[in-house]
């Protein structure tokens, strides 16, 4: 009778490491918050109670609470007990902020990718804003256009007001996810590619387009607003160039 020798499978060594106590406390508290056991506005149990509940020392509890605070999930106030914050899209975006910044600064081609995303996002955002805006949104946008006029000799101020203008359009959409995405996207663009931004001498054109965008929003003309936004961003696209691409 023939004999068959089984082949022994070889594996790379992957040692299992013990999770830090503070990480375990963090995970338990996170689960309590996500499940609704701890709701927005609720007071977090005292350090002593958490020590007893999880059978850990004070340092592990404090590290876990600080980690939650760093993520914006809870607020730690001196002399007061910690409270659970209202979870929002902004908190979620904060968690990817550092990773996104690393991605955008690491690869030159990501500039083009970011500009593509901006065109798609902002054309859709201004369309929704035209439908959802109120009179105060229109007043605020006109104020920003006037403010930007006063920054024609100040590139930094002009750019900062430009960010504020496009962010205000996102706010007018009444969509918290769009609001949360727009500002960091613009901040990433200007912060990481500022050396590539060329002062074109066509800032008057930018102001004119901004004024027309506000007119379309006031008229609730979503199609015209979206078309102009695409034209506006297509025109500004060459202002960002990277010789490495």
PDB file of C-alpha atoms in Angstrom:
ATOM      1  CA  UNK A   1       0.000   0.000   0.000  1.00  0.00           C
ATOM      2  CA  UNK A   2       1.366   3.394  -0.964  1.00  0.00           C
ATOM      3  CA  UNK A   3       2.128   5.868   1.746  1.00  0.00           C
ATOM      4  CA  UNK A   4       1.500   9.585   1.404  1.00  0.00           C
ATOM      5  CA  UNK A   5       3.555  12.090   3.319  1.00  0.00           C
ATOM      6  CA  UNK A   6       1.654  15.210   4.236  1.00  0.00           C
ATOM      7  CA  UNK A   7       3.363  18.449   3.334  1.00  0.00           C
ATOM      8  CA  UNK A   8       3.927  20.692   6.304  1.00  0.00           C
ATOM      9  CA  UNK A   9       2.784  24.245   5.707  1.00  0.00           C
ATOM     10  CA  UNK A  10       5.233  26.914   6.761  1.00  0.00           C
ATOM     11  CA  UNK A  11       3.972  30.168   8.246  1.00  0.00           C
ATOM     12  CA  UNK A  12       5.684  33.451   8.969  1.00  0.00           C
ATOM     13  CA  UNK A  13       5.992  34.109  12.662  1.00  0.00           C
ATOM     14  CA  UNK A  14       3.285  36.554  13.760  1.00  0.00           C
ATOM     15  CA  UNK A  15       3.476  36.965  17.514  1.00  0.00           C
ATOM     16  CA  UNK A  16       0.243  37.995  19.212  1.00  0.00           C
ATOM     17  CA  UNK A  17       0.785  41.101  21.285  1.00  0.00           C
ATOM     18  CA  UNK A  18      -1.269  42.031  24.306  1.00  0.00           C
ATOM     19  CA  UNK A  19      -3.420  45.110  23.861  1.00  0.00           C
ATOM     20  CA  UNK A  20      -2.669  48.011  26.173  1.00  0.00           C
ATOM     21  CA  UNK A  21      -5.113  48.367  29.031  1.00  0.00           C
ATOM     22  CA  UNK A  22      -5.890  51.938  28.015  1.00  0.00           C
ATOM     23  CA  UNK A  23      -6.783  50.732  24.509  1.00  0.00           C
ATOM     24  CA  UNK A  24      -9.150  48.164  25.984  1.00  0.00           C
ATOM     25  CA  UNK A  25     -10.808  50.825  28.134  1.00  0.00           C
ATOM     26  CA  UNK A  26     -11.071  53.073  25.072  1.00  0.00           C
ATOM     27  CA  UNK A  27     -12.745  50.288  23.074  1.00  0.00           C
ATOM     28  CA  UNK A  28     -15.263  49.590  25.851  1.00  0.00           C
ATOM     29  CA  UNK A  29     -16.160  53.263  26.260  1.00  0.00           C
ATOM     30  CA  UNK A  30     -16.386  53.701  22.497  1.00  0.00           C
ATOM     31  CA  UNK A  31     -18.796  50.773  22.311  1.00  0.00           C
ATOM     32  CA  UNK A  32     -20.916  52.287  25.086  1.00  0.00           C
ATOM     33  CA  UNK A  33     -21.141  55.566  23.167  1.00  0.00           C
ATOM     34  CA  UNK A  34     -21.818  54.071  19.725  1.00  0.00           C
ATOM     35  CA  UNK A  35     -24.457  51.697  21.116  1.00  0.00           C
ATOM     36  CA  UNK A  36     -26.275  54.569  22.810  1.00  0.00           C
ATOM     37  CA  UNK A  37     -25.614  53.348  26.329  1.00  0.00           C
ATOM     38  CA  UNK A  38     -23.890  56.704  26.769  1.00  0.00           C
ATOM     39  CA  UNK A  39     -25.789  59.379  24.836  1.00  0.00           C
ATOM     40  CA  UNK A  40     -24.763  62.887  23.721  1.00  0.00           C
ATOM     41  CA  UNK A  41     -24.774  65.140  26.768  1.00  0.00           C
ATOM     42  CA  UNK A  42     -24.409  62.266  29.228  1.00  0.00           C
ATOM     43  CA  UNK A  43     -21.801  62.576  31.937  1.00  0.00           C
ATOM     44  CA  UNK A  44     -19.019  59.999  31.768  1.00  0.00           C
ATOM     45  CA  UNK A  45     -18.713  57.944  34.987  1.00  0.00           C
ATOM     46  CA  UNK A  46     -16.000  59.130  37.348  1.00  0.00           C
ATOM     47  CA  UNK A  47     -12.458  57.816  37.015  1.00  0.00           C
ATOM     48  CA  UNK A  48     -12.920  55.781  40.186  1.00  0.00           C
ATOM     49  CA  UNK A  49     -16.089  54.130  38.894  1.00  0.00           C
ATOM     50  CA  UNK A  50     -14.426  53.344  35.576  1.00  0.00           C
ATOM     51  CA  UNK A  51     -11.454  51.863  37.425  1.00  0.00           C
ATOM     52  CA  UNK A  52     -13.824  49.608  39.356  1.00  0.00           C
ATOM     53  CA  UNK A  53     -15.933  48.735  36.304  1.00  0.00           C
ATOM     54  CA  UNK A  54     -12.982  47.710  34.145  1.00  0.00           C
ATOM     55  CA  UNK A  55     -10.647  46.566  36.940  1.00  0.00           C
ATOM     56  CA  UNK A  56      -7.809  48.799  35.768  1.00  0.00           C
ATOM     57  CA  UNK A  57      -5.669  51.550  37.235  1.00  0.00           C
ATOM     58  CA  UNK A  58      -6.158  55.296  36.963  1.00  0.00           C
ATOM     59  CA  UNK A  59      -3.495  55.811  34.228  1.00  0.00           C
ATOM     60  CA  UNK A  60      -5.323  53.451  31.848  1.00  0.00           C
ATOM     61  CA  UNK A  61      -8.613  55.272  32.428  1.00  0.00           C
ATOM     62  CA  UNK A  62      -7.061  58.702  31.949  1.00  0.00           C
ATOM     63  CA  UNK A  63      -5.287  57.675  28.745  1.00  0.00           C
ATOM     64  CA  UNK A  64      -8.527  56.264  27.342  1.00  0.00           C
ATOM     65  CA  UNK A  65     -10.506  59.398  28.209  1.00  0.00           C
ATOM     66  CA  UNK A  66      -7.852  61.629  26.677  1.00  0.00           C
ATOM     67  CA  UNK A  67      -7.870  59.543  23.491  1.00  0.00           C
ATOM     68  CA  UNK A  68     -11.655  59.964  23.241  1.00  0.00           C
ATOM     69  CA  UNK A  69     -11.289  63.705  23.805  1.00  0.00           C
ATOM     70  CA  UNK A  70      -8.622  63.918  21.101  1.00  0.00           C
ATOM     71  CA  UNK A  71     -11.094  62.384  18.660  1.00  0.00           C
ATOM     72  CA  UNK A  72     -13.759  64.910  19.645  1.00  0.00           C
ATOM     73  CA  UNK A  73     -16.033  62.224  21.059  1.00  0.00           C
ATOM     74  CA  UNK A  74     -16.061  63.609  24.603  1.00  0.00           C
ATOM     75  CA  UNK A  75     -15.226  66.939  26.209  1.00  0.00           C
ATOM     76  CA  UNK A  76     -12.965  67.086  29.242  1.00  0.00           C
ATOM     77  CA  UNK A  77     -13.376  70.281  31.284  1.00  0.00           C
ATOM     78  CA  UNK A  78     -11.161  71.212  34.209  1.00  0.00           C
ATOM     79  CA  UNK A  79     -13.026  70.769  37.464  1.00  0.00           C
ATOM     80  CA  UNK A  80     -16.002  69.107  35.777  1.00  0.00           C
ATOM     81  CA  UNK A  81     -16.919  65.602  34.715  1.00  0.00           C
ATOM     82  CA  UNK A  82     -16.394  64.614  31.087  1.00  0.00           C
ATOM     83  CA  UNK A  83     -19.413  64.669  28.779  1.00  0.00           C
ATOM     84  CA  UNK A  84     -20.297  62.827  25.579  1.00  0.00           C
ATOM     85  CA  UNK A  85     -20.398  65.087  22.522  1.00  0.00           C
ATOM     86  CA  UNK A  86     -22.942  65.008  19.726  1.00  0.00           C
ATOM     87  CA  UNK A  87     -21.406  62.807  17.035  1.00  0.00           C
ATOM     88  CA  UNK A  88     -21.213  64.652  13.731  1.00  0.00           C
ATOM     89  CA  UNK A  89     -19.715  64.500  10.260  1.00  0.00           C
ATOM     90  CA  UNK A  90     -17.050  66.969  11.405  1.00  0.00           C
ATOM     91  CA  UNK A  91     -15.838  64.515  14.031  1.00  0.00           C
ATOM     92  CA  UNK A  92     -15.663  61.758  11.420  1.00  0.00           C
ATOM     93  CA  UNK A  93     -13.695  63.974   9.016  1.00  0.00           C
ATOM     94  CA  UNK A  94     -11.270  64.949  11.764  1.00  0.00           C
ATOM     95  CA  UNK A  95     -10.262  61.308  12.044  1.00  0.00           C
ATOM     96  CA  UNK A  96      -9.105  61.133   8.424  1.00  0.00           C
ATOM     97  CA  UNK A  97      -7.592  64.607   8.352  1.00  0.00           C
ATOM     98  CA  UNK A  98      -4.014  63.619   9.188  1.00  0.00           C
ATOM     99  CA  UNK A  99      -4.092  60.638   6.827  1.00  0.00           C
ATOM    100  CA  UNK A 100      -5.481  62.788   4.023  1.00  0.00           C
ATOM    101  CA  UNK A 101      -2.812  65.434   4.549  1.00  0.00           C
ATOM    102  CA  UNK A 102      -0.102  62.795   4.364  1.00  0.00           C
ATOM    103  CA  UNK A 103      -1.608  61.358   1.183  1.00  0.00           C
ATOM    104  CA  UNK A 104      -1.896  64.747  -0.492  1.00  0.00           C
ATOM    105  CA  UNK A 105       1.639  65.817   0.357  1.00  0.00           C
ATOM    106  CA  UNK A 106       3.281  62.496  -0.536  1.00  0.00           C
ATOM    107  CA  UNK A 107       2.369  62.143  -4.208  1.00  0.00           C
ATOM    108  CA  UNK A 108       2.430  65.017  -6.753  1.00  0.00           C
ATOM    109  CA  UNK A 109      -0.332  63.473  -8.876  1.00  0.00           C
ATOM    110  CA  UNK A 110      -2.751  63.786  -5.960  1.00  0.00           C
ATOM    111  CA  UNK A 111      -3.050  67.500  -6.750  1.00  0.00           C
ATOM    112  CA  UNK A 112      -4.897  66.610  -9.954  1.00  0.00           C
ATOM    113  CA  UNK A 113      -7.034  64.082  -8.114  1.00  0.00           C
ATOM    114  CA  UNK A 114      -7.995  66.670  -5.520  1.00  0.00           C
ATOM    115  CA  UNK A 115      -8.946  69.222  -8.176  1.00  0.00           C
ATOM    116  CA  UNK A 116     -11.156  66.625  -9.888  1.00  0.00           C
ATOM    117  CA  UNK A 117     -12.935  65.865  -6.631  1.00  0.00           C
ATOM    118  CA  UNK A 118     -13.410  69.553  -5.934  1.00  0.00           C
ATOM    119  CA  UNK A 119     -15.122  70.151  -9.286  1.00  0.00           C
ATOM    120  CA  UNK A 120     -17.527  67.262  -8.793  1.00  0.00           C
ATOM    121  CA  UNK A 121     -18.275  68.143  -5.181  1.00  0.00           C
ATOM    122  CA  UNK A 122     -18.713  71.891  -5.527  1.00  0.00           C
ATOM    123  CA  UNK A 123     -20.866  71.731  -8.664  1.00  0.00           C
ATOM    124  CA  UNK A 124     -23.251  69.447  -6.803  1.00  0.00           C
ATOM    125  CA  UNK A 125     -23.057  71.476  -3.608  1.00  0.00           C
ATOM    126  CA  UNK A 126     -23.986  74.784  -5.245  1.00  0.00           C
ATOM    127  CA  UNK A 127     -26.940  73.081  -6.936  1.00  0.00           C
ATOM    128  CA  UNK A 128     -28.289  71.949  -3.559  1.00  0.00           C
ATOM    129  CA  UNK A 129     -27.492  75.341  -2.017  1.00  0.00           C
ATOM    130  CA  UNK A 130     -29.624  77.056  -4.675  1.00  0.00           C
ATOM    131  CA  UNK A 131     -32.579  74.976  -3.529  1.00  0.00           C
ATOM    132  CA  UNK A 132     -31.975  75.164   0.230  1.00  0.00           C
ATOM    133  CA  UNK A 133     -30.515  78.635   0.816  1.00  0.00           C
ATOM    134  CA  UNK A 134     -32.266  81.314   2.857  1.00  0.00           C
ATOM    135  CA  UNK A 135     -32.035  85.108   2.725  1.00  0.00           C
ATOM    136  CA  UNK A 136     -29.350  85.214   5.414  1.00  0.00           C
ATOM    137  CA  UNK A 137     -27.146  82.904   3.334  1.00  0.00           C
ATOM    138  CA  UNK A 138     -27.383  85.324   0.410  1.00  0.00           C
ATOM    139  CA  UNK A 139     -26.539  88.304   2.634  1.00  0.00           C
ATOM    140  CA  UNK A 140     -23.549  86.468   4.091  1.00  0.00           C
ATOM    141  CA  UNK A 141     -22.237  85.540   0.644  1.00  0.00           C
ATOM    142  CA  UNK A 142     -22.529  89.129  -0.591  1.00  0.00           C
ATOM    143  CA  UNK A 143     -20.629  90.316   2.488  1.00  0.00           C
ATOM    144  CA  UNK A 144     -17.847  87.862   1.690  1.00  0.00           C
ATOM    145  CA  UNK A 145     -17.649  89.103  -1.907  1.00  0.00           C
ATOM    146  CA  UNK A 146     -17.335  92.680  -0.617  1.00  0.00           C
ATOM    147  CA  UNK A 147     -14.680  91.576   1.851  1.00  0.00           C
ATOM    148  CA  UNK A 148     -12.757  89.818  -0.904  1.00  0.00           C
ATOM    149  CA  UNK A 149     -12.779  93.009  -2.980  1.00  0.00           C
ATOM    150  CA  UNK A 150     -10.814  94.653  -0.190  1.00  0.00           C
ATOM    151  CA  UNK A 151      -8.162  91.915  -0.335  1.00  0.00           C
ATOM    152  CA  UNK A 152      -7.037  92.438  -3.936  1.00  0.00           C
ATOM    153  CA  UNK A 153      -3.601  93.588  -2.784  1.00  0.00           C
ATOM    154  CA  UNK A 154      -3.345  90.877  -0.143  1.00  0.00           C
ATOM    155  CA  UNK A 155      -2.949  87.386  -1.680  1.00  0.00           C
ATOM    156  CA  UNK A 156      -3.191  85.602   1.683  1.00  0.00           C
ATOM    157  CA  UNK A 157      -6.348  87.463   2.683  1.00  0.00           C
ATOM    158  CA  UNK A 158      -7.868  86.976  -0.767  1.00  0.00           C
ATOM    159  CA  UNK A 159      -7.339  83.216  -0.575  1.00  0.00           C
ATOM    160  CA  UNK A 160      -8.682  82.967   2.987  1.00  0.00           C
ATOM    161  CA  UNK A 161     -11.821  84.859   1.974  1.00  0.00           C
ATOM    162  CA  UNK A 162     -12.135  82.615  -1.075  1.00  0.00           C
ATOM    163  CA  UNK A 163     -12.180  79.577   1.234  1.00  0.00           C
ATOM    164  CA  UNK A 164     -14.793  81.288   3.409  1.00  0.00           C
ATOM    165  CA  UNK A 165     -16.969  82.006   0.350  1.00  0.00           C
ATOM    166  CA  UNK A 166     -16.967  78.433  -0.916  1.00  0.00           C
ATOM    167  CA  UNK A 167     -17.500  77.143   2.624  1.00  0.00           C
ATOM    168  CA  UNK A 168     -20.512  79.450   3.003  1.00  0.00           C
ATOM    169  CA  UNK A 169     -22.032  77.913  -0.131  1.00  0.00           C
ATOM    170  CA  UNK A 170     -21.639  74.476   1.467  1.00  0.00           C
ATOM    171  CA  UNK A 171     -23.298  75.798   4.633  1.00  0.00           C
ATOM    172  CA  UNK A 172     -26.219  77.033   2.535  1.00  0.00           C
ATOM    173  CA  UNK A 173     -26.788  73.478   1.304  1.00  0.00           C
ATOM    174  CA  UNK A 174     -27.969  72.502   4.815  1.00  0.00           C
ATOM    175  CA  UNK A 175     -26.123  69.213   4.317  1.00  0.00           C
ATOM    176  CA  UNK A 176     -23.815  68.536   7.287  1.00  0.00           C
ATOM    177  CA  UNK A 177     -21.673  66.060   5.348  1.00  0.00           C
ATOM    178  CA  UNK A 178     -21.035  68.543   2.542  1.00  0.00           C
ATOM    179  CA  UNK A 179     -20.256  71.173   5.151  1.00  0.00           C
ATOM    180  CA  UNK A 180     -17.820  68.854   6.894  1.00  0.00           C
ATOM    181  CA  UNK A 181     -16.071  67.841   3.664  1.00  0.00           C
ATOM    182  CA  UNK A 182     -15.788  71.212   1.931  1.00  0.00           C
ATOM    183  CA  UNK A 183     -13.666  73.202   4.359  1.00  0.00           C
ATOM    184  CA  UNK A 184     -10.966  70.563   4.967  1.00  0.00           C
ATOM    185  CA  UNK A 185     -10.833  69.875   1.224  1.00  0.00           C
ATOM    186  CA  UNK A 186     -10.189  73.546   0.481  1.00  0.00           C
ATOM    187  CA  UNK A 187      -7.794  73.846   3.394  1.00  0.00           C
ATOM    188  CA  UNK A 188      -5.799  70.839   2.138  1.00  0.00           C
ATOM    189  CA  UNK A 189      -5.696  72.367  -1.327  1.00  0.00           C
ATOM    190  CA  UNK A 190      -4.447  75.768  -0.222  1.00  0.00           C
ATOM    191  CA  UNK A 191      -2.229  74.586   2.630  1.00  0.00           C
ATOM    192  CA  UNK A 192      -0.314  71.904   0.781  1.00  0.00           C
ATOM    193  CA  UNK A 193      -0.174  73.479  -2.636  1.00  0.00           C
ATOM    194  CA  UNK A 194       0.208  77.146  -1.702  1.00  0.00           C
ATOM    195  CA  UNK A 195       3.746  77.261  -3.210  1.00  0.00           C
ATOM    196  CA  UNK A 196       2.184  76.100  -6.485  1.00  0.00           C
ATOM    197  CA  UNK A 197      -0.571  78.735  -6.468  1.00  0.00           C
ATOM    198  CA  UNK A 198       0.175  81.487  -8.967  1.00  0.00           C
ATOM    199  CA  UNK A 199      -1.213  84.995  -8.462  1.00  0.00           C
ATOM    200  CA  UNK A 200      -2.814  85.315 -11.884  1.00  0.00           C
ATOM    201  CA  UNK A 201      -3.762  88.972 -12.072  1.00  0.00           C
ATOM    202  CA  UNK A 202      -7.314  87.845 -12.904  1.00  0.00           C
ATOM    203  CA  UNK A 203      -8.727  88.220  -9.432  1.00  0.00           C
ATOM    204  CA  UNK A 204     -11.335  90.676 -10.786  1.00  0.00           C
ATOM    205  CA  UNK A 205     -12.695  87.776 -12.840  1.00  0.00           C
ATOM    206  CA  UNK A 206     -12.914  85.652  -9.696  1.00  0.00           C
ATOM    207  CA  UNK A 207     -14.897  88.390  -7.959  1.00  0.00           C
ATOM    208  CA  UNK A 208     -17.239  88.760 -10.934  1.00  0.00           C
ATOM    209  CA  UNK A 209     -17.885  85.016 -10.986  1.00  0.00           C
ATOM    210  CA  UNK A 210     -18.508  85.009  -7.247  1.00  0.00           C
ATOM    211  CA  UNK A 211     -21.058  87.818  -7.640  1.00  0.00           C
ATOM    212  CA  UNK A 212     -22.819  85.909 -10.432  1.00  0.00           C
ATOM    213  CA  UNK A 213     -22.863  82.758  -8.306  1.00  0.00           C
ATOM    214  CA  UNK A 214     -24.638  84.671  -5.545  1.00  0.00           C
ATOM    215  CA  UNK A 215     -27.124  86.045  -8.085  1.00  0.00           C
ATOM    216  CA  UNK A 216     -27.927  82.506  -9.268  1.00  0.00           C
ATOM    217  CA  UNK A 217     -28.301  81.309  -5.684  1.00  0.00           C
ATOM    218  CA  UNK A 218     -30.617  84.204  -4.876  1.00  0.00           C
ATOM    219  CA  UNK A 219     -32.708  83.358  -7.954  1.00  0.00           C
ATOM    220  CA  UNK A 220     -32.682  79.667  -6.931  1.00  0.00           C
ATOM    221  CA  UNK A 221     -31.386  78.836 -10.412  1.00  0.00           C
ATOM    222  CA  UNK A 222     -29.644  75.547  -9.639  1.00  0.00           C
ATOM    223  CA  UNK A 223     -28.701  74.766 -13.253  1.00  0.00           C
ATOM    224  CA  UNK A 224     -27.067  78.147 -13.838  1.00  0.00           C
ATOM    225  CA  UNK A 225     -25.266  78.007 -10.494  1.00  0.00           C
ATOM    226  CA  UNK A 226     -23.839  74.544 -11.187  1.00  0.00           C
ATOM    227  CA  UNK A 227     -22.764  75.491 -14.724  1.00  0.00           C
ATOM    228  CA  UNK A 228     -21.015  78.639 -13.516  1.00  0.00           C
ATOM    229  CA  UNK A 229     -19.279  76.761 -10.701  1.00  0.00           C
ATOM    230  CA  UNK A 230     -17.845  74.282 -13.191  1.00  0.00           C
ATOM    231  CA  UNK A 231     -16.700  77.160 -15.417  1.00  0.00           C
ATOM    232  CA  UNK A 232     -15.260  78.981 -12.395  1.00  0.00           C
ATOM    233  CA  UNK A 233     -13.222  75.972 -11.278  1.00  0.00           C
ATOM    234  CA  UNK A 234     -12.120  75.098 -14.825  1.00  0.00           C
ATOM    235  CA  UNK A 235     -10.748  78.615 -15.185  1.00  0.00           C
ATOM    236  CA  UNK A 236      -8.913  78.497 -11.854  1.00  0.00           C
ATOM    237  CA  UNK A 237      -7.536  75.005 -12.489  1.00  0.00           C
ATOM    238  CA  UNK A 238      -4.298  76.197 -14.186  1.00  0.00           C
ATOM    239  CA  UNK A 239      -3.503  78.394 -11.178  1.00  0.00           C
ATOM    240  CA  UNK A 240      -2.369  75.180  -9.487  1.00  0.00           C
ATOM    241  CA  UNK A 241       0.538  73.625 -11.339  1.00  0.00           C
ATOM    242  CA  UNK A 242       3.174  71.154 -10.318  1.00  0.00           C
ATOM    243  CA  UNK A 243       6.326  70.816 -12.392  1.00  0.00           C
ATOM    244  CA  UNK A 244       6.785  67.261 -11.069  1.00  0.00           C
ATOM    245  CA  UNK A 245       3.615  65.991 -12.747  1.00  0.00           C
TER     246      UNK A 245
END
